[in-house]
Amino acid sequence: MNTRDALKKRDNFLAQTRQFFSQQSIVEVQTPKLLNTPTADVYIDSIAMQVNQDIEKKSKYLHTSPELEMKKLLANGSGDIYQICTVFRDNEQGAQNFNEFTMLEYYRLGFDIHQLMDDMVQLLKTLGIEGRVSKLSYAQAFFEYGDIDILNTNFAALKVIAKTHSLSTDFEWIEDLQILLFTHLIESKLKELPLCFIYDYPATQSALAKVEGQVAHRFELYLNGVEVANGYDELQEAEIYQQRFNNEINKRTSLGKAHVDLDKDFLSSLKNSLPQCSGVAIGIERLLSQIN
Amino acid sequence: MANYSTSQFKNGLKLMLDGNPCSIISNEIRKPGKGQASNKVRLKDLITGKTLEKTFKSGESVEGADVMELDMQYLYNDGSEWNFMDPDTFDQYVINDDAMDGVRGYLVEQDMCVVTLWNDNPISVTPPNHVMLEVVDTDPGLKGDTAGTGGKPATMNTGVVVQVPLFISIGEKVKVDTRTNEYAGRT
């Protein structure tokens, strides 16, 4: 594809996306990209910047996702919102990972993850991405493609499985090994599925999604085996966010990674809890690469 | 020997795995959106010649293997050992017959080979891609067949059997590709 055609494809994609949201009265927002606190996420690193060098030097951090800033808006009564923005991540590696990429993030009030997944299918259809839709729970995917009962297999037993597949067993937490097994045993099998949602992750991988019993109401979208989106039934109360952040911060400390402060500013802005909603972040370049 | 972190992995890097020196053939990094990156590495076991696959979590470190590849001239075989010489230092290396599996039939005296040393001990020899070998036994060829269609087995002076065109006869020198064991011409 020549440059002009590639630009037109992207332009058309953005126009169709905006039209899709506008038709449903979802409001486009822009949130700050230069933040006071880096992300707490253990395996995502913020890029630090020195600002105000001539006045009063301080550190700011490029956002790795617009999630927390958008959640401040949601807590303040924004209603359904979306954002298309560039996000920045440090220490990214791999053929499909970059220090900056474009993210589409949107939130639907009152939706659970299944309603949001259905909505995404409509969005993808608008964008010309169609095909058989598969929905597999995380546990089903492991059963079907790996013959593993992922929710009921303990850390030691998972290590034995990893070893038989020549996978590293050098992990401190079970969730990291679950993720490695998923990446190397399951993900490659999803290549044959044009449009596949994996949902209800083990509670150990809850991130910022609501937990119910053994599972977190979280989902990811794979297009022909490529991970393009990650969504949650969003946590609502500040106290639970604080627990999840602290958990990540403690993990960072035990891995010897750069210390991250608790985002007190975000927590205090949740004096009014988030309304019940589901949200999803979609990697635009990866999505575009799937559109002919 | 130094340890190497996954971030230093590159093709050709030599690592110790399960007690054997291995060479990296490919290194694929995967980083899930929420989760730790991992390196899926394909390696060649330099002792057994087998290809293996192993996945490390990013940041893991692995012991390096003290492996060197040197250009050496093949001198002679005294029955059980093979003698090579480093043409720069004139140091001679004696290589045990065990390390010669798969290459015995391609060693021609005076040819330059690559000798792989692990902890200063030779573990394998890579002959040149093409070697000139002499046909010592083959069925008489059909007169007039110059097209090279079909072919027939021919035993070379080194013992290796190569499929050659029908017009090749005993006593001729032929070029053999050591990677595929195929006939590659007469000059």
Short mmCIF file of C-alpha atoms in Angstrom, two decimals:
data_model
loop_
_atom_site.label_atom_id
_atom_site.label_comp_id
_atom_site.label_asym_id
_atom_site.label_seq_id
_atom_site.Cartn_x
_atom_site.Cartn_y
_atom_site.Cartn_z
CA MET A 1 0.00 0.00 0.00
CA ASN A 2 1.40 3.42 -0.88
CA THR A 3 1.64 6.21 1.67
CA ARG A 4 -1.47 8.06 0.50
CA ASP A 5 -3.61 4.91 0.55
CA ALA A 6 -2.34 3.96 3.99
CA LEU A 7 -3.17 7.45 5.30
CA LYS A 8 -6.61 7.34 3.72
CA LYS A 9 -7.26 3.94 5.24
CA ARG A 10 -6.42 5.26 8.68
CA ASP A 11 -8.39 8.46 8.15
CA ASN A 12 -11.42 6.50 7.00
CA PHE A 13 -11.06 4.18 9.96
CA LEU A 14 -11.05 7.08 12.42
CA ALA A 15 -14.04 8.74 10.73
CA GLN A 16 -16.06 5.53 10.86
CA THR A 17 -15.11 4.97 14.49
CA ARG A 18 -16.18 8.48 15.45
CA GLN A 19 -19.44 8.08 13.54
CA PHE A 20 -20.15 4.78 15.32
CA PHE A 21 -19.77 6.43 18.71
CA SER A 22 -21.55 9.62 17.78
CA GLN A 23 -24.60 7.63 16.63
CA GLN A 24 -24.80 6.13 20.12
CA SER A 25 -24.31 9.52 21.80
CA ILE A 26 -20.94 8.53 23.22
CA VAL A 27 -18.86 11.62 23.80
CA GLU A 28 -15.28 11.99 22.61
CA VAL A 29 -12.89 13.29 25.29
CA GLN A 30 -9.27 14.34 25.56
CA THR A 31 -7.55 13.76 28.88
CA PRO A 32 -4.10 14.87 30.11
CA LYS A 33 -1.20 12.85 28.79
CA LEU A 34 1.47 14.24 31.10
CA LEU A 35 0.76 12.79 34.53
CA ASN A 36 2.18 13.30 38.02
CA THR A 37 2.24 9.60 38.87
CA PRO A 38 3.58 6.76 36.76
CA THR A 39 1.45 3.67 36.21
CA ALA A 40 1.53 1.10 39.00
CA ASP A 41 1.06 -1.78 36.55
CA VAL A 42 3.94 -4.15 37.28
CA TYR A 43 4.78 -4.99 33.65
CA ILE A 44 4.07 -1.60 32.10
CA ASP A 45 6.61 1.18 32.53
CA SER A 46 5.90 4.89 32.18
CA ILE A 47 8.31 7.14 30.33
CA ALA A 48 9.54 9.83 32.73
CA MET A 49 10.03 13.42 31.60
CA GLN A 50 11.78 16.34 33.27
CA VAL A 51 9.66 19.46 32.91
CA ASN A 52 9.99 23.08 33.99
CA GLN A 53 13.78 22.79 33.92
CA ASP A 54 14.17 26.58 34.03
CA ILE A 55 11.65 27.18 36.78
CA GLU A 56 11.18 24.39 39.25
CA LYS A 57 12.29 21.10 37.82
CA LYS A 58 9.93 18.18 38.36
CA SER A 59 9.19 14.77 36.96
CA LYS A 60 6.14 14.05 34.88
CA TYR A 61 5.16 10.82 33.23
CA LEU A 62 3.65 10.20 29.82
CA HIS A 63 0.42 8.27 30.16
CA THR A 64 0.61 4.57 29.31
CA SER A 65 -3.18 4.50 28.89
CA PRO A 66 -5.90 7.12 29.36
CA GLU A 67 -7.71 4.80 31.77
CA LEU A 68 -7.38 6.60 35.10
CA GLU A 69 -7.97 10.07 33.69
CA MET A 70 -11.10 8.84 31.92
CA LYS A 71 -12.27 7.18 35.11
CA LYS A 72 -12.01 10.53 36.89
CA LEU A 73 -14.46 11.85 34.31
CA LEU A 74 -16.75 8.84 34.76
CA ALA A 75 -16.76 9.38 38.52
CA ASN A 76 -17.72 12.98 37.86
CA GLY A 77 -20.77 12.08 35.82
CA SER A 78 -19.39 12.16 32.27
CA GLY A 79 -21.63 9.34 31.06
CA ASP A 80 -20.49 7.19 28.10
CA ILE A 81 -17.15 8.43 26.76
CA TYR A 82 -14.42 7.44 24.34
CA GLN A 83 -10.95 8.65 23.51
CA ILE A 84 -8.50 8.11 20.68
CA CYS A 85 -4.99 9.02 21.72
CA THR A 86 -1.33 8.14 21.53
CA VAL A 87 0.01 6.31 24.56
CA PHE A 88 3.63 5.80 25.56
CA ARG A 89 5.35 2.87 27.21
CA ASP A 90 8.93 2.34 28.22
CA ASN A 91 10.90 -0.90 27.88
CA GLU A 92 8.58 -2.38 25.29
CA GLN A 93 10.04 -5.20 23.26
CA GLY A 94 8.83 -7.59 20.62
CA ALA A 95 7.86 -7.38 16.97
CA GLN A 96 4.40 -5.96 17.76
CA ASN A 97 5.29 -3.68 20.65
CA PHE A 98 6.38 -0.08 20.39
CA ASN A 99 7.19 2.83 22.68
CA GLU A 100 4.21 4.71 21.31
CA PHE A 101 0.99 3.53 19.76
CA THR A 102 -2.57 4.69 19.32
CA MET A 103 -5.26 3.57 21.70
CA LEU A 104 -9.01 3.71 21.43
CA GLU A 105 -10.55 3.47 24.85
CA TYR A 106 -14.26 3.57 25.61
CA TYR A 107 -16.63 3.12 28.51
CA ARG A 108 -20.30 2.12 28.53
CA LEU A 109 -22.38 2.76 31.62
CA GLY A 110 -24.54 -0.12 32.80
CA PHE A 111 -22.85 -2.62 30.47
CA ASP A 112 -21.37 -5.89 31.66
CA ILE A 113 -18.47 -7.33 29.67
CA HIS A 114 -20.74 -9.45 27.48
CA GLN A 115 -22.75 -6.42 26.41
CA LEU A 116 -19.50 -4.58 25.72
CA MET A 117 -18.17 -7.49 23.65
CA ASP A 118 -21.41 -7.47 21.63
CA ASP A 119 -21.03 -3.72 21.13
CA MET A 120 -17.45 -4.22 19.95
CA VAL A 121 -18.61 -6.76 17.37
CA GLN A 122 -20.88 -4.01 15.97
CA LEU A 123 -18.00 -1.54 15.97
CA LEU A 124 -15.73 -4.00 14.17
CA LYS A 125 -18.46 -4.70 11.65
CA THR A 126 -18.72 -0.97 10.92
CA LEU A 127 -14.97 -0.99 10.32
CA GLY A 128 -15.17 -3.92 7.94
CA ILE A 129 -13.93 -6.59 10.34
CA GLU A 130 -16.35 -9.45 10.15
CA GLY A 131 -16.18 -13.18 10.51
CA ARG A 132 -17.22 -15.94 12.83
CA VAL A 133 -17.21 -14.62 16.40
CA SER A 134 -15.88 -17.04 19.01
CA LYS A 135 -16.36 -16.46 22.71
CA LEU A 136 -14.34 -18.63 25.02
CA SER A 137 -13.83 -18.26 28.72
CA TYR A 138 -10.17 -18.33 29.76
CA ALA A 139 -10.79 -21.72 31.38
CA GLN A 140 -12.50 -23.08 28.24
CA ALA A 141 -9.61 -21.94 26.06
CA PHE A 142 -7.13 -23.75 28.30
CA PHE A 143 -9.31 -26.87 28.36
CA GLU A 144 -9.87 -26.93 24.65
CA TYR A 145 -6.43 -26.00 23.37
CA GLY A 146 -4.13 -27.04 26.18
CA ASP A 147 -6.02 -29.76 28.08
CA ILE A 148 -5.30 -27.84 31.27
CA ASP A 149 -7.74 -27.03 34.09
CA ILE A 150 -6.25 -23.58 34.59
CA LEU A 151 -8.49 -22.42 37.44
CA ASN A 152 -7.85 -25.53 39.53
CA THR A 153 -4.21 -26.29 38.83
CA ASN A 154 -1.80 -25.07 41.47
CA PHE A 155 1.53 -23.30 40.94
CA ALA A 156 3.68 -26.43 41.39
CA ALA A 157 1.60 -28.45 38.92
CA LEU A 158 1.68 -25.61 36.37
CA LYS A 159 5.48 -25.57 36.65
CA VAL A 160 5.57 -29.27 35.77
CA ILE A 161 3.41 -28.56 32.71
CA ALA A 162 5.62 -25.62 31.73
CA LYS A 163 8.71 -27.78 32.03
CA THR A 164 7.34 -30.42 29.67
CA HIS A 165 6.86 -27.66 27.10
CA SER A 166 10.40 -26.27 27.60
CA LEU A 167 8.94 -23.11 29.10
CA SER A 168 10.56 -21.15 31.90
CA THR A 169 9.45 -22.07 35.41
CA ASP A 170 11.35 -19.26 37.08
CA PHE A 171 8.35 -17.35 38.40
CA GLU A 172 7.43 -15.85 41.71
CA TRP A 173 3.68 -15.63 41.14
CA ILE A 174 1.26 -18.10 39.58
CA GLU A 175 -0.34 -15.44 37.36
CA ASP A 176 2.93 -14.84 35.50
CA LEU A 177 3.18 -18.54 34.71
CA GLN A 178 -0.50 -18.64 33.65
CA ILE A 179 0.22 -15.78 31.26
CA LEU A 180 3.31 -17.50 29.85
CA LEU A 181 1.35 -20.72 29.29
CA PHE A 182 -1.43 -18.77 27.61
CA THR A 183 0.99 -16.89 25.36
CA HIS A 184 2.90 -19.96 24.25
CA LEU A 185 0.40 -22.80 24.33
CA ILE A 186 -2.99 -21.20 23.67
CA GLU A 187 -2.47 -17.98 21.71
CA SER A 188 -0.97 -19.75 18.68
CA LYS A 189 -4.13 -21.88 18.46
CA LEU A 190 -6.28 -18.75 18.25
CA LYS A 191 -4.74 -17.91 14.85
CA GLU A 192 -7.43 -19.97 13.17
CA LEU A 193 -10.17 -17.86 14.78
CA PRO A 194 -10.89 -14.58 12.94
CA LEU A 195 -12.51 -12.88 15.90
CA CYS A 196 -12.14 -14.39 19.32
CA PHE A 197 -13.02 -13.04 22.74
CA ILE A 198 -11.39 -14.63 25.77
CA TYR A 199 -13.23 -13.67 28.96
CA ASP A 200 -13.37 -14.31 32.71
CA TYR A 201 -9.68 -14.38 33.56
CA PRO A 202 -8.41 -16.06 36.74
CA ALA A 203 -8.88 -13.77 39.75
CA THR A 204 -5.06 -13.64 40.04
CA GLN A 205 -5.07 -11.66 36.76
CA SER A 206 -7.88 -9.31 37.72
CA ALA A 207 -5.95 -6.10 36.90
CA LEU A 208 -8.69 -3.48 37.47
CA ALA A 209 -11.66 -5.76 36.76
CA LYS A 210 -14.34 -6.92 39.18
CA VAL A 211 -13.78 -10.33 40.72
CA GLU A 212 -16.53 -12.86 41.27
CA GLY A 213 -15.53 -16.22 42.77
CA GLN A 214 -12.57 -17.68 40.87
CA VAL A 215 -12.72 -15.25 37.98
CA ALA A 216 -12.28 -11.59 37.14
CA HIS A 217 -14.76 -10.12 34.65
CA ARG A 218 -12.11 -9.16 32.17
CA PHE A 219 -11.78 -9.96 28.47
CA GLU A 220 -9.36 -9.72 25.62
CA LEU A 221 -10.02 -9.68 21.90
CA TYR A 222 -7.84 -11.67 19.50
CA LEU A 223 -8.06 -11.12 15.77
CA ASN A 224 -6.44 -14.04 13.95
CA GLY A 225 -4.40 -14.72 17.07
CA VAL A 226 -3.24 -11.12 17.57
CA GLU A 227 -4.16 -9.52 20.90
CA VAL A 228 -5.88 -6.21 20.11
CA ALA A 229 -8.07 -5.27 23.06
CA ASN A 230 -8.42 -5.62 26.81
CA GLY A 231 -11.62 -4.82 28.69
CA TYR A 232 -13.02 -4.90 32.22
CA ASP A 233 -16.19 -4.73 34.19
CA GLU A 234 -14.68 -1.77 36.02
CA LEU A 235 -13.97 -1.58 39.73
CA GLN A 236 -16.04 1.13 41.36
CA GLU A 237 -14.77 1.98 44.84
CA ALA A 238 -11.58 3.85 45.71
CA GLU A 239 -10.66 1.35 48.45
CA ILE A 240 -10.56 -1.53 45.99
CA TYR A 241 -8.51 0.47 43.51
CA GLN A 242 -6.10 1.23 46.33
CA GLN A 243 -5.75 -2.47 47.16
CA ARG A 244 -5.07 -3.37 43.54
CA PHE A 245 -2.52 -0.55 43.11
CA ASN A 246 -0.72 -1.54 46.30
CA ASN A 247 -0.57 -5.11 45.12
CA GLU A 248 1.14 -4.01 41.90
CA ILE A 249 3.45 -1.61 43.72
CA ASN A 250 4.55 -4.40 46.08
CA LYS A 251 5.24 -6.65 43.11
CA ARG A 252 7.34 -3.95 41.49
CA THR A 253 9.33 -3.62 44.71
CA SER A 254 9.98 -7.34 44.99
CA LEU A 255 11.16 -7.44 41.36
CA GLY A 256 13.51 -4.55 42.03
CA LYS A 257 11.72 -2.29 39.54
CA ALA A 258 11.54 1.49 39.85
CA HIS A 259 9.38 2.55 42.77
CA VAL A 260 6.00 4.01 41.97
CA ASP A 261 3.92 6.10 44.35
CA LEU A 262 0.29 5.41 45.02
CA ASP A 263 -1.82 7.67 42.80
CA LYS A 264 -3.53 9.51 45.67
CA ASP A 265 -4.89 12.13 43.33
CA PHE A 266 -6.82 9.48 41.41
CA LEU A 267 -8.06 7.80 44.60
CA SER A 268 -9.33 11.05 46.08
CA SER A 269 -11.16 11.87 42.86
CA LEU A 270 -13.18 8.68 43.39
CA LYS A 271 -14.99 10.10 46.41
CA ASN A 272 -18.02 9.39 44.34
CA SER A 273 -17.45 5.81 43.21
CA LEU A 274 -17.42 5.01 39.51
CA PRO A 275 -20.87 4.17 38.17
CA GLN A 276 -21.16 0.52 37.15
CA CYS A 277 -19.62 0.38 33.68
CA SER A 278 -17.47 -1.68 31.38
CA GLY A 279 -14.57 -0.30 29.41
CA VAL A 280 -12.12 -1.50 26.82
CA ALA A 281 -8.81 -0.39 25.35
CA ILE A 282 -8.08 -1.23 21.72
CA GLY A 283 -4.70 -1.03 19.98
CA ILE A 284 -5.42 0.87 16.78
CA GLU A 285 -2.33 -0.03 14.74
CA ARG A 286 -2.85 -3.71 15.43
CA LEU A 287 -6.52 -3.41 14.57
CA LEU A 288 -5.73 -1.54 11.34
CA SER A 289 -3.28 -4.22 10.31
CA GLN A 290 -6.20 -6.66 10.36
CA ILE A 291 -8.28 -4.57 7.94
CA ASN A 292 -7.74 -5.20 4.25
CA MET B 1 31.83 -17.93 31.78
CA ALA B 2 29.63 -14.86 31.90
CA ASN B 3 25.87 -15.05 32.15
CA TYR B 4 23.71 -13.51 29.48
CA SER B 5 20.38 -11.83 30.14
CA THR B 6 17.58 -12.34 27.61
CA SER B 7 18.06 -8.73 26.50
CA GLN B 8 21.51 -9.72 25.20
CA PHE B 9 20.20 -12.68 23.21
CA LYS B 10 21.03 -12.58 19.51
CA ASN B 11 21.52 -15.11 16.79
CA GLY B 12 24.78 -17.00 17.16
CA LEU B 13 25.13 -16.37 20.90
CA LYS B 14 26.38 -19.52 22.64
CA LEU B 15 24.64 -20.64 25.82
CA MET B 16 24.84 -23.63 28.15
CA LEU B 17 21.59 -25.59 28.28
CA ASP B 18 21.16 -28.89 30.11
CA GLY B 19 24.93 -29.26 30.20
CA ASN B 20 25.51 -28.83 26.48
CA PRO B 21 26.73 -25.76 24.58
CA CYS B 22 24.05 -24.41 22.25
CA SER B 23 23.91 -21.67 19.64
CA ILE B 24 20.91 -19.34 19.24
CA ILE B 25 19.20 -19.69 15.85
CA SER B 26 16.26 -17.36 16.47
CA ASN B 27 14.85 -15.28 19.31
CA GLU B 28 11.23 -14.15 19.31
CA ILE B 29 10.03 -11.73 21.99
CA ARG B 30 6.39 -11.76 23.03
CA LYS B 31 4.91 -9.17 25.36
CA PRO B 32 1.26 -9.53 26.36
CA GLY B 33 -0.63 -6.31 27.09
CA LYS B 34 -0.85 -7.18 30.77
CA GLY B 35 2.03 -9.41 31.58
CA GLN B 36 5.65 -10.12 31.43
CA ALA B 37 7.55 -10.40 28.18
CA SER B 38 9.05 -13.74 27.22
CA ASN B 39 11.69 -14.89 24.77
CA LYS B 40 11.00 -17.94 22.65
CA VAL B 41 14.39 -19.14 21.54
CA ARG B 42 15.41 -21.79 19.02
CA LEU B 43 18.84 -23.21 19.59
CA LYS B 44 21.15 -25.75 18.04
CA ASP B 45 22.81 -28.14 20.45
CA LEU B 46 26.42 -28.02 19.32
CA ILE B 47 27.16 -31.51 20.66
CA THR B 48 24.17 -33.45 19.32
CA GLY B 49 23.38 -31.15 16.39
CA LYS B 50 19.70 -31.22 17.38
CA THR B 51 17.50 -28.13 17.27
CA LEU B 52 15.62 -27.31 20.44
CA GLU B 53 13.18 -24.66 21.53
CA LYS B 54 13.12 -23.03 24.92
CA THR B 55 11.12 -20.14 26.35
CA PHE B 56 12.58 -17.81 28.93
CA LYS B 57 10.91 -15.02 30.81
CA SER B 58 12.48 -11.73 29.85
CA GLY B 59 15.20 -10.74 32.27
CA GLU B 60 16.13 -14.33 33.06
CA SER B 61 19.82 -14.99 32.63
CA VAL B 62 21.55 -18.03 31.25
CA GLU B 63 25.15 -19.20 31.52
CA GLY B 64 27.17 -18.52 28.41
CA ALA B 65 29.14 -21.29 26.72
CA ASP B 66 32.83 -20.79 26.02
CA VAL B 67 32.57 -21.67 22.37
CA MET B 68 34.91 -20.49 19.63
CA GLU B 69 34.83 -21.14 15.94
CA LEU B 70 38.23 -21.22 14.27
CA ASP B 71 39.27 -21.68 10.65
CA MET B 72 41.58 -24.66 10.50
CA GLN B 73 43.23 -26.72 7.83
CA TYR B 74 42.50 -30.45 7.79
CA LEU B 75 45.78 -32.33 7.74
CA TYR B 76 45.24 -36.08 8.00
CA ASN B 77 43.42 -38.90 9.74
CA ASP B 78 45.46 -41.52 11.53
CA GLY B 79 42.65 -44.03 11.89
CA SER B 80 41.00 -42.92 15.11
CA GLU B 81 41.85 -39.23 15.32
CA TRP B 82 41.63 -36.36 12.93
CA ASN B 83 44.37 -33.77 12.80
CA PHE B 84 43.83 -30.08 12.11
CA MET B 85 46.09 -27.05 12.16
CA ASP B 86 45.43 -23.41 12.94
CA PRO B 87 47.17 -21.76 9.95
CA ASP B 88 47.90 -18.59 11.93
CA THR B 89 49.56 -20.15 14.96
CA PHE B 90 50.47 -23.54 13.45
CA ASP B 91 48.91 -25.07 16.59
CA GLN B 92 47.68 -28.56 15.87
CA TYR B 93 44.38 -29.88 17.17
CA VAL B 94 43.50 -33.54 17.40
CA ILE B 95 39.82 -34.28 17.08
CA ASN B 96 38.27 -37.46 18.34
CA ASP B 97 36.37 -39.57 15.82
CA ASP B 98 33.15 -39.13 17.88
CA ALA B 99 32.96 -35.48 16.93
CA MET B 100 33.12 -36.27 13.21
CA ASP B 101 29.66 -37.80 12.71
CA GLY B 102 28.17 -36.66 9.43
CA VAL B 103 31.28 -34.94 8.14
CA ARG B 104 33.82 -37.76 7.69
CA GLY B 105 32.91 -38.17 4.05
CA TYR B 106 33.64 -34.55 3.20
CA LEU B 107 37.09 -34.03 4.64
CA VAL B 108 39.74 -33.46 2.03
CA GLU B 109 43.34 -32.97 3.09
CA GLN B 110 44.44 -29.33 2.96
CA ASP B 111 40.82 -28.02 2.92
CA MET B 112 39.97 -25.20 5.32
CA CYS B 113 37.25 -26.19 7.78
CA VAL B 114 35.56 -24.45 10.70
CA VAL B 115 36.40 -26.17 13.96
CA THR B 116 34.17 -25.43 16.94
CA LEU B 117 35.94 -25.46 20.28
CA TRP B 118 34.14 -25.69 23.60
CA ASN B 119 36.33 -24.95 26.61
CA ASP B 120 39.23 -25.30 24.15
CA ASN B 121 38.20 -28.82 23.15
CA PRO B 122 37.11 -29.41 19.55
CA ILE B 123 33.48 -30.56 19.48
CA SER B 124 32.57 -30.32 15.83
CA VAL B 125 33.92 -29.64 12.36
CA THR B 126 32.13 -27.89 9.52
CA PRO B 127 33.64 -28.68 6.14
CA PRO B 128 33.53 -26.13 3.30
CA ASN B 129 30.14 -25.90 1.55
CA HIS B 130 31.62 -27.55 -1.54
CA VAL B 131 34.40 -30.14 -1.72
CA MET B 132 36.06 -31.94 -4.64
CA LEU B 133 35.83 -35.71 -4.26
CA GLU B 134 37.00 -38.53 -6.52
CA VAL B 135 34.65 -41.24 -7.70
CA VAL B 136 36.09 -44.65 -6.76
CA ASP B 137 33.11 -46.80 -7.64
CA THR B 138 30.00 -46.42 -9.79
CA ASP B 139 28.17 -48.35 -12.52
CA PRO B 140 29.40 -47.64 -16.05
CA GLY B 141 27.52 -44.69 -17.46
CA LEU B 142 25.29 -44.70 -20.48
CA LYS B 143 27.04 -43.26 -23.52
CA GLY B 144 25.55 -40.07 -24.78
CA ASP B 145 23.70 -39.19 -21.59
CA THR B 146 24.86 -35.69 -20.92
CA ALA B 147 21.61 -34.22 -19.73
CA GLY B 148 22.08 -35.49 -16.22
CA THR B 149 18.58 -36.85 -15.95
CA GLY B 150 18.13 -39.74 -13.63
CA GLY B 151 21.42 -40.44 -11.94
CA LYS B 152 23.18 -43.26 -10.16
CA PRO B 153 24.92 -43.74 -6.83
CA ALA B 154 28.67 -43.22 -6.80
CA THR B 155 31.07 -43.98 -3.96
CA MET B 156 33.67 -41.29 -3.36
CA ASN B 157 37.26 -41.66 -2.19
CA THR B 158 36.13 -40.52 1.27
CA GLY B 159 33.51 -43.26 1.51
CA VAL B 160 30.45 -41.05 1.07
CA VAL B 161 27.88 -42.12 -1.54
CA VAL B 162 26.48 -39.34 -3.75
CA GLN B 163 23.86 -39.47 -6.48
CA VAL B 164 25.68 -38.41 -9.69
CA PRO B 165 24.62 -38.04 -13.35
CA LEU B 166 24.86 -41.18 -15.50
CA PHE B 167 27.82 -39.84 -17.53
CA ILE B 168 30.18 -39.72 -14.54
CA SER B 169 32.75 -42.53 -14.47
CA ILE B 170 35.28 -43.92 -12.01
CA GLY B 171 38.33 -41.75 -11.49
CA GLU B 172 36.55 -38.43 -12.18
CA LYS B 173 36.58 -35.62 -9.66
CA VAL B 174 33.19 -34.14 -8.81
CA LYS B 175 32.04 -31.20 -6.72
CA VAL B 176 29.76 -32.18 -3.82
CA ASP B 177 27.64 -29.87 -1.67
CA THR B 178 28.44 -30.90 1.89
CA ARG B 179 25.20 -29.43 3.29
CA THR B 180 22.89 -31.50 1.10
CA ASN B 181 25.17 -34.36 -0.08
CA GLU B 182 24.26 -33.45 -3.65
CA TYR B 183 26.34 -33.48 -6.80
CA ALA B 184 27.20 -29.89 -7.75
CA GLY B 185 29.17 -30.20 -10.97
CA ARG B 186 32.50 -31.36 -12.26
CA THR B 187 34.70 -28.33 -11.73
#
